[in-house]
Amino acid sequence: MRLLRSAAAVLGLGIEEYCGGWAIRLVHPDGRTQLVWGFNFDLNPSAGAHIAKDKAASFELLRAAGVAAVEHRLFLRADLEEYVATAGNWRAMLATLEEFGGDAVIKPADGSGGAGVTRVRSGRELEQVSLQLWERHHAICLSPFQPITRELRHILLDGESRIAYEKQIDALVGDGGRTLGELIAAQVAAAPERWRVILRGAVRAGEASAWDHVLATGERLPLAWKHNLRGARAVEVEDTPLAALSRRAAEALGLRICAVDVIETAGNSSPRVLEVNAGLMLERYVEQVEGGWERAQALTVDVLRRMFERTVRG
């Protein structure tokens, strides 16, 4: 809301807030109006924005356009009888888990911020998590687990990468001398208020390693596997060659403003699109990146300006 108010003031727009600031009406001095709903600006085409919200639909459209992307396979809740086969989902879901090497990620088809995203490595885990998700969602997706080594987000406006940053998760970094246990102790000593998070992540990350294992110099042992900004931090990068893949994804969905997450994974030299967001979420970027407010404000100003450029009075 601070960004919206600031950008509206720069452009001389009136701003009216409804529904606790979730529904916004922007009023031009000549009387024209435009709407903002949550993180969604009245600039994208409606169909493209809805497709971007659905991970399975996004994947299928990206694949059809020849854009390399992480597969998201759709499974609908069984009470949607007209759209679910008589055999149901379970055999197909087990077969998908096996096809994905017994290591998959399950998530709501329309989720965001990492909510409900869970790694499953057995039929029991798959059953437990899918039932929990179906209590709140009508559609879920399965994807092969990706050992992500790098995840970049490009925020695009009309094909131009305006903000680019890497999502970095906490990791233990080896120095060739200290053991895994010593590295954990040092990180806890440096941030005692985060000891639970550090220990939980270290135990999970070090499942295959003994506590006296010595990490090589520069070797990273991530303390988490999700790269969303609730568990990672934004580190600004210069515009990268991966921006070209992001632009192709935006074009495939017909989006003028969007954020595209591109990943690189261990053992796979080809980057792929993980997901596309039609909304503009900048809070954590502003909080975590020096100078982030100025860049986010400039982008928001241009988004609002272009919203009004496409409307003609009368």
Coordinates of C-alpha atoms in Angstrom, one line a residue:
M1 CA 0.0 0.0 0.0
R2 CA 2.9 2.4 0.7
L3 CA 4.2 1.7 -2.8
L4 CA 0.7 2.3 -4.4
R5 CA 0.2 5.5 -2.5
S6 CA 3.6 6.8 -3.3
A7 CA 3.3 5.9 -7.0
A8 CA -0.2 7.4 -7.2
A9 CA 1.1 10.6 -5.7
V10 CA 3.8 10.9 -8.3
L11 CA 1.2 10.6 -11.1
G12 CA -1.4 12.8 -9.4
L13 CA -3.8 10.0 -9.1
G14 CA -6.5 9.7 -6.4
I15 CA -6.5 6.4 -4.5
E16 CA -9.5 4.8 -2.8
E17 CA -9.1 1.8 -0.6
Y18 CA -11.8 -0.9 0.0
C19 CA -11.9 -4.3 1.7
G20 CA -9.1 -3.4 4.1
G21 CA -6.8 -2.2 1.3
W22 CA -7.3 -5.3 -0.9
A23 CA -9.5 -3.6 -3.5
I24 CA -8.1 -0.3 -4.8
R25 CA -9.6 2.2 -7.2
L26 CA -7.2 4.7 -8.9
V27 CA -8.8 7.9 -10.1
H28 CA -7.2 10.0 -12.9
P29 CA -7.6 13.8 -12.7
D30 CA -9.8 13.6 -15.9
G31 CA -12.1 11.1 -14.1
R32 CA -10.9 7.8 -15.6
T33 CA -10.5 4.9 -13.2
Q34 CA -8.5 1.7 -13.0
L35 CA -8.6 -1.1 -10.5
V36 CA -6.0 -3.0 -8.4
W37 CA -7.0 -6.3 -6.7
G38 CA -4.4 -7.4 -4.1
F39 CA -1.2 -7.8 -6.1
N40 CA -3.0 -7.8 -9.4
F41 CA -3.0 -4.7 -11.7
D42 CA -5.5 -4.0 -14.4
L43 CA -2.9 -4.3 -17.0
N44 CA -2.7 -8.0 -17.8
P45 CA -5.3 -9.8 -19.9
S46 CA -7.8 -11.6 -17.7
A47 CA -7.3 -15.0 -19.2
G48 CA -3.5 -14.8 -19.1
A49 CA -3.6 -13.7 -15.4
H50 CA -5.9 -16.6 -14.5
I51 CA -3.7 -19.1 -16.4
A52 CA -0.7 -17.9 -14.5
K53 CA -2.5 -18.6 -11.2
D54 CA -2.9 -22.2 -12.2
K55 CA 0.5 -24.0 -12.2
A56 CA -0.7 -26.9 -14.3
A57 CA -2.3 -24.7 -16.9
S58 CA 0.8 -22.5 -17.0
F59 CA 3.1 -25.5 -17.6
E60 CA 0.9 -26.8 -20.4
L61 CA 0.8 -23.4 -22.2
L62 CA 4.6 -23.0 -21.7
R63 CA 5.3 -26.5 -23.1
A64 CA 3.1 -25.8 -26.1
A65 CA 5.1 -22.6 -26.8
G66 CA 8.4 -24.5 -26.5
V67 CA 9.4 -22.9 -23.2
A68 CA 11.4 -25.2 -21.0
A69 CA 9.5 -25.5 -17.7
V70 CA 9.1 -27.8 -14.7
E71 CA 6.2 -30.2 -15.1
H72 CA 3.2 -29.7 -12.9
R73 CA 0.7 -32.5 -13.3
L74 CA -2.9 -31.8 -12.3
F75 CA -5.1 -33.9 -10.1
L76 CA -8.7 -32.7 -9.3
R77 CA -10.6 -33.5 -6.1
A78 CA -12.8 -36.6 -6.6
D79 CA -16.1 -34.8 -5.9
L80 CA -15.6 -33.0 -9.2
E81 CA -17.3 -36.0 -10.8
E82 CA -17.6 -34.5 -14.3
Y83 CA -13.9 -34.0 -14.6
V84 CA -12.4 -37.0 -12.7
A85 CA -12.3 -40.5 -14.2
T86 CA -14.3 -43.3 -12.6
A87 CA -11.0 -44.9 -11.5
G88 CA -10.2 -41.8 -9.5
N89 CA -6.8 -40.3 -8.9
W90 CA -4.9 -42.7 -6.6
R91 CA -3.4 -45.1 -9.1
A92 CA -2.4 -42.3 -11.4
M93 CA -0.8 -40.4 -8.5
L94 CA 1.2 -43.4 -7.4
A95 CA 2.3 -44.0 -10.9
T96 CA 3.3 -40.3 -11.2
L97 CA 5.3 -40.5 -8.0
E98 CA 7.1 -43.6 -9.4
E99 CA 7.7 -41.9 -12.7
F100 CA 9.2 -39.0 -10.9
G101 CA 11.7 -41.3 -9.2
G102 CA 9.9 -41.6 -5.9
D103 CA 10.7 -38.0 -5.0
A104 CA 8.1 -35.4 -5.8
V105 CA 6.7 -32.0 -4.7
I106 CA 3.0 -31.7 -4.1
K107 CA 1.3 -28.3 -4.0
P108 CA -2.0 -26.5 -4.5
A109 CA -2.5 -25.7 -8.2
D110 CA -3.3 -22.1 -7.3
G111 CA -1.0 -21.5 -4.3
S112 CA 1.6 -18.9 -3.7
G113 CA 4.3 -18.0 -1.2
G114 CA 5.3 -21.7 -0.7
A115 CA 2.0 -22.4 1.2
G116 CA 1.1 -26.1 1.1
V117 CA 4.3 -27.0 -0.9
T118 CA 5.5 -30.3 0.5
R119 CA 8.2 -32.8 -0.6
V120 CA 6.9 -36.4 -0.6
R121 CA 9.0 -39.6 -1.0
S122 CA 6.6 -42.4 -0.3
G123 CA 3.0 -43.4 -1.1
R124 CA 2.1 -42.8 2.6
E125 CA 3.4 -39.3 2.5
L126 CA 1.7 -38.6 -0.8
E127 CA -1.7 -39.9 0.6
Q128 CA -1.4 -37.9 3.8
V129 CA -0.5 -34.6 2.2
S130 CA -2.9 -34.9 -0.7
L131 CA -5.8 -35.5 1.6
Q132 CA -4.8 -32.4 3.7
L133 CA -4.6 -30.2 0.6
W134 CA -7.9 -31.5 -0.9
E135 CA -9.7 -30.3 2.3
R136 CA -8.9 -26.7 1.2
H137 CA -8.3 -26.9 -2.6
H138 CA -10.1 -28.4 -5.5
A139 CA -6.9 -29.0 -7.5
I140 CA -3.4 -30.0 -6.6
C141 CA -0.2 -30.6 -8.7
L142 CA 2.6 -33.1 -8.6
S143 CA 6.1 -32.1 -9.9
P144 CA 9.4 -34.0 -9.9
F145 CA 11.6 -32.8 -7.0
Q146 CA 14.2 -30.4 -8.4
P147 CA 17.7 -30.2 -6.7
I148 CA 17.8 -26.4 -7.3
T149 CA 21.3 -24.9 -7.3
R150 CA 20.1 -21.4 -8.3
E151 CA 16.7 -19.7 -8.6
L152 CA 16.3 -16.3 -10.2
R153 CA 13.2 -14.1 -10.4
H154 CA 12.8 -11.6 -13.2
I155 CA 10.1 -9.0 -12.8
L156 CA 9.1 -7.9 -16.3
L157 CA 7.1 -5.0 -17.7
D158 CA 6.2 -5.2 -21.4
G159 CA 9.1 -7.7 -22.0
E160 CA 11.7 -5.6 -20.1
S161 CA 13.4 -7.1 -17.1
R162 CA 13.0 -4.3 -14.5
I163 CA 14.1 -6.1 -11.4
A164 CA 16.2 -9.3 -11.2
Y165 CA 17.2 -11.1 -8.0
E166 CA 18.4 -14.5 -6.8
K167 CA 16.5 -16.3 -4.0
Q168 CA 19.2 -17.5 -1.7
I169 CA 18.5 -19.9 1.1
D170 CA 20.6 -20.3 4.3
A171 CA 23.4 -22.8 3.9
L172 CA 26.4 -24.2 5.8
V173 CA 29.5 -23.3 3.8
G174 CA 32.5 -25.5 4.2
D175 CA 36.0 -24.3 4.8
G176 CA 37.8 -27.6 4.4
G177 CA 38.6 -27.9 8.1
R178 CA 35.5 -27.7 10.4
T179 CA 33.1 -30.6 10.7
L180 CA 29.4 -30.4 10.0
G181 CA 28.7 -30.2 13.7
E182 CA 31.2 -27.3 14.2
L183 CA 29.7 -25.3 11.3
I184 CA 26.2 -25.7 12.8
A185 CA 27.5 -24.6 16.2
A186 CA 29.1 -21.6 14.7
Q187 CA 26.0 -20.6 12.8
V188 CA 23.8 -21.0 16.0
A189 CA 26.4 -18.8 17.9
A190 CA 26.2 -16.1 15.3
A191 CA 22.3 -16.1 15.3
P192 CA 21.1 -17.6 18.6
E193 CA 17.5 -16.4 18.0
R194 CA 17.3 -18.7 15.0
W195 CA 18.7 -21.8 16.6
R196 CA 15.5 -23.9 16.0
V197 CA 15.5 -23.0 12.3
I198 CA 19.2 -23.7 11.9
L199 CA 19.1 -27.0 13.8
R200 CA 16.0 -28.2 12.0
G201 CA 17.4 -27.4 8.6
A202 CA 20.8 -28.8 9.5
V203 CA 19.3 -32.1 10.6
R204 CA 17.2 -32.4 7.4
A205 CA 20.1 -31.3 5.1
G206 CA 22.7 -33.6 6.8
E207 CA 20.6 -36.8 6.7
A208 CA 23.2 -38.5 4.6
S209 CA 26.2 -37.1 6.4
A210 CA 27.8 -37.8 9.8
W211 CA 28.2 -34.8 12.1
D212 CA 32.0 -35.2 11.9
H213 CA 31.9 -34.9 8.1
V214 CA 34.1 -32.1 6.8
L215 CA 32.7 -30.0 4.0
A216 CA 35.1 -29.0 1.3
T217 CA 36.1 -25.4 1.0
G218 CA 33.1 -23.5 -0.6
E219 CA 30.8 -26.6 -0.5
R220 CA 27.3 -25.5 0.4
L221 CA 24.8 -27.6 2.4
P222 CA 21.4 -25.8 2.1
L223 CA 19.4 -25.7 5.3
A224 CA 16.1 -25.7 3.3
W225 CA 14.9 -26.7 -0.1
K226 CA 12.1 -24.1 -0.8
H227 CA 13.4 -20.9 -2.4
N228 CA 10.3 -18.7 -1.7
L229 CA 11.1 -15.5 0.1
R230 CA 9.5 -16.7 3.3
G231 CA 12.5 -19.0 3.7
A232 CA 15.1 -17.3 1.5
R233 CA 16.5 -13.8 0.9
A234 CA 16.6 -11.7 -2.2
V235 CA 20.0 -10.9 -3.5
E236 CA 19.9 -8.5 -6.4
V237 CA 21.7 -9.5 -9.6
E238 CA 22.4 -7.8 -12.9
D239 CA 20.1 -8.7 -15.8
T240 CA 21.1 -12.2 -16.7
P241 CA 20.9 -14.3 -19.9
L242 CA 18.1 -16.2 -18.1
A243 CA 15.9 -13.1 -18.7
A244 CA 15.4 -14.2 -22.2
L245 CA 13.7 -17.4 -21.0
S246 CA 11.6 -15.3 -18.7
R247 CA 10.5 -13.0 -21.6
R248 CA 9.5 -16.1 -23.6
A249 CA 7.3 -17.3 -20.7
A250 CA 5.6 -13.9 -20.4
E251 CA 5.0 -13.8 -24.1
A252 CA 3.5 -17.4 -24.0
L253 CA 0.9 -16.3 -21.4
G254 CA 0.4 -12.8 -22.9
L255 CA 1.4 -11.0 -19.7
R256 CA 2.5 -7.4 -19.7
I257 CA 3.5 -7.4 -16.0
C258 CA 4.7 -10.6 -14.3
A259 CA 7.4 -12.3 -12.2
V260 CA 9.0 -15.3 -13.7
D261 CA 11.0 -17.8 -11.5
V262 CA 13.8 -19.6 -13.4
I263 CA 15.8 -22.4 -11.9
E264 CA 19.1 -24.2 -12.5
T265 CA 19.4 -27.6 -11.1
A266 CA 22.2 -30.1 -10.3
G267 CA 22.9 -32.4 -13.2
N268 CA 20.8 -30.4 -15.7
S269 CA 22.5 -27.7 -17.7
S270 CA 19.3 -26.3 -19.1
P271 CA 17.5 -23.7 -17.1
R272 CA 13.7 -24.1 -16.7
V273 CA 10.8 -21.9 -15.7
L274 CA 9.5 -23.0 -12.3
E275 CA 6.4 -20.7 -12.2
V276 CA 5.0 -17.4 -13.5
N277 CA 3.2 -14.9 -11.2
A278 CA 0.9 -12.4 -12.8
G279 CA 0.8 -10.4 -9.5
L280 CA 3.4 -7.9 -8.4
M281 CA 4.7 -8.8 -4.9
L282 CA 7.5 -6.6 -3.9
E283 CA 7.4 -6.4 0.0
R284 CA 10.2 -8.7 0.8
Y285 CA 12.3 -7.4 -2.1
V286 CA 12.0 -3.9 -0.6
E287 CA 12.8 -5.2 2.9
Q288 CA 15.9 -7.2 1.9
V289 CA 17.6 -5.3 -0.9
E290 CA 19.4 -2.0 -0.5
G291 CA 17.8 0.5 -2.8
G292 CA 14.9 -1.8 -3.3
W293 CA 12.3 0.8 -2.5
E294 CA 13.4 3.2 -5.2
R295 CA 13.5 0.5 -7.9
A296 CA 10.1 -0.9 -6.7
Q297 CA 8.6 2.6 -6.7
A298 CA 9.8 3.4 -10.2
L299 CA 8.4 0.1 -11.5
T300 CA 5.0 0.7 -9.8
V301 CA 4.9 4.2 -11.2
D302 CA 5.4 2.9 -14.7
V303 CA 2.8 0.1 -14.2
L304 CA 0.2 2.7 -13.1
R305 CA 1.1 5.1 -15.9
R306 CA 0.7 2.3 -18.5
M307 CA -2.6 1.2 -17.1
F308 CA -4.0 4.7 -17.9
E309 CA -2.2 5.0 -21.2
R310 CA -4.3 2.1 -22.6
T311 CA -7.6 3.7 -21.8
V312 CA -9.2 6.4 -23.9
R313 CA -11.8 8.7 -22.3
G314 CA -15.2 8.5 -23.9

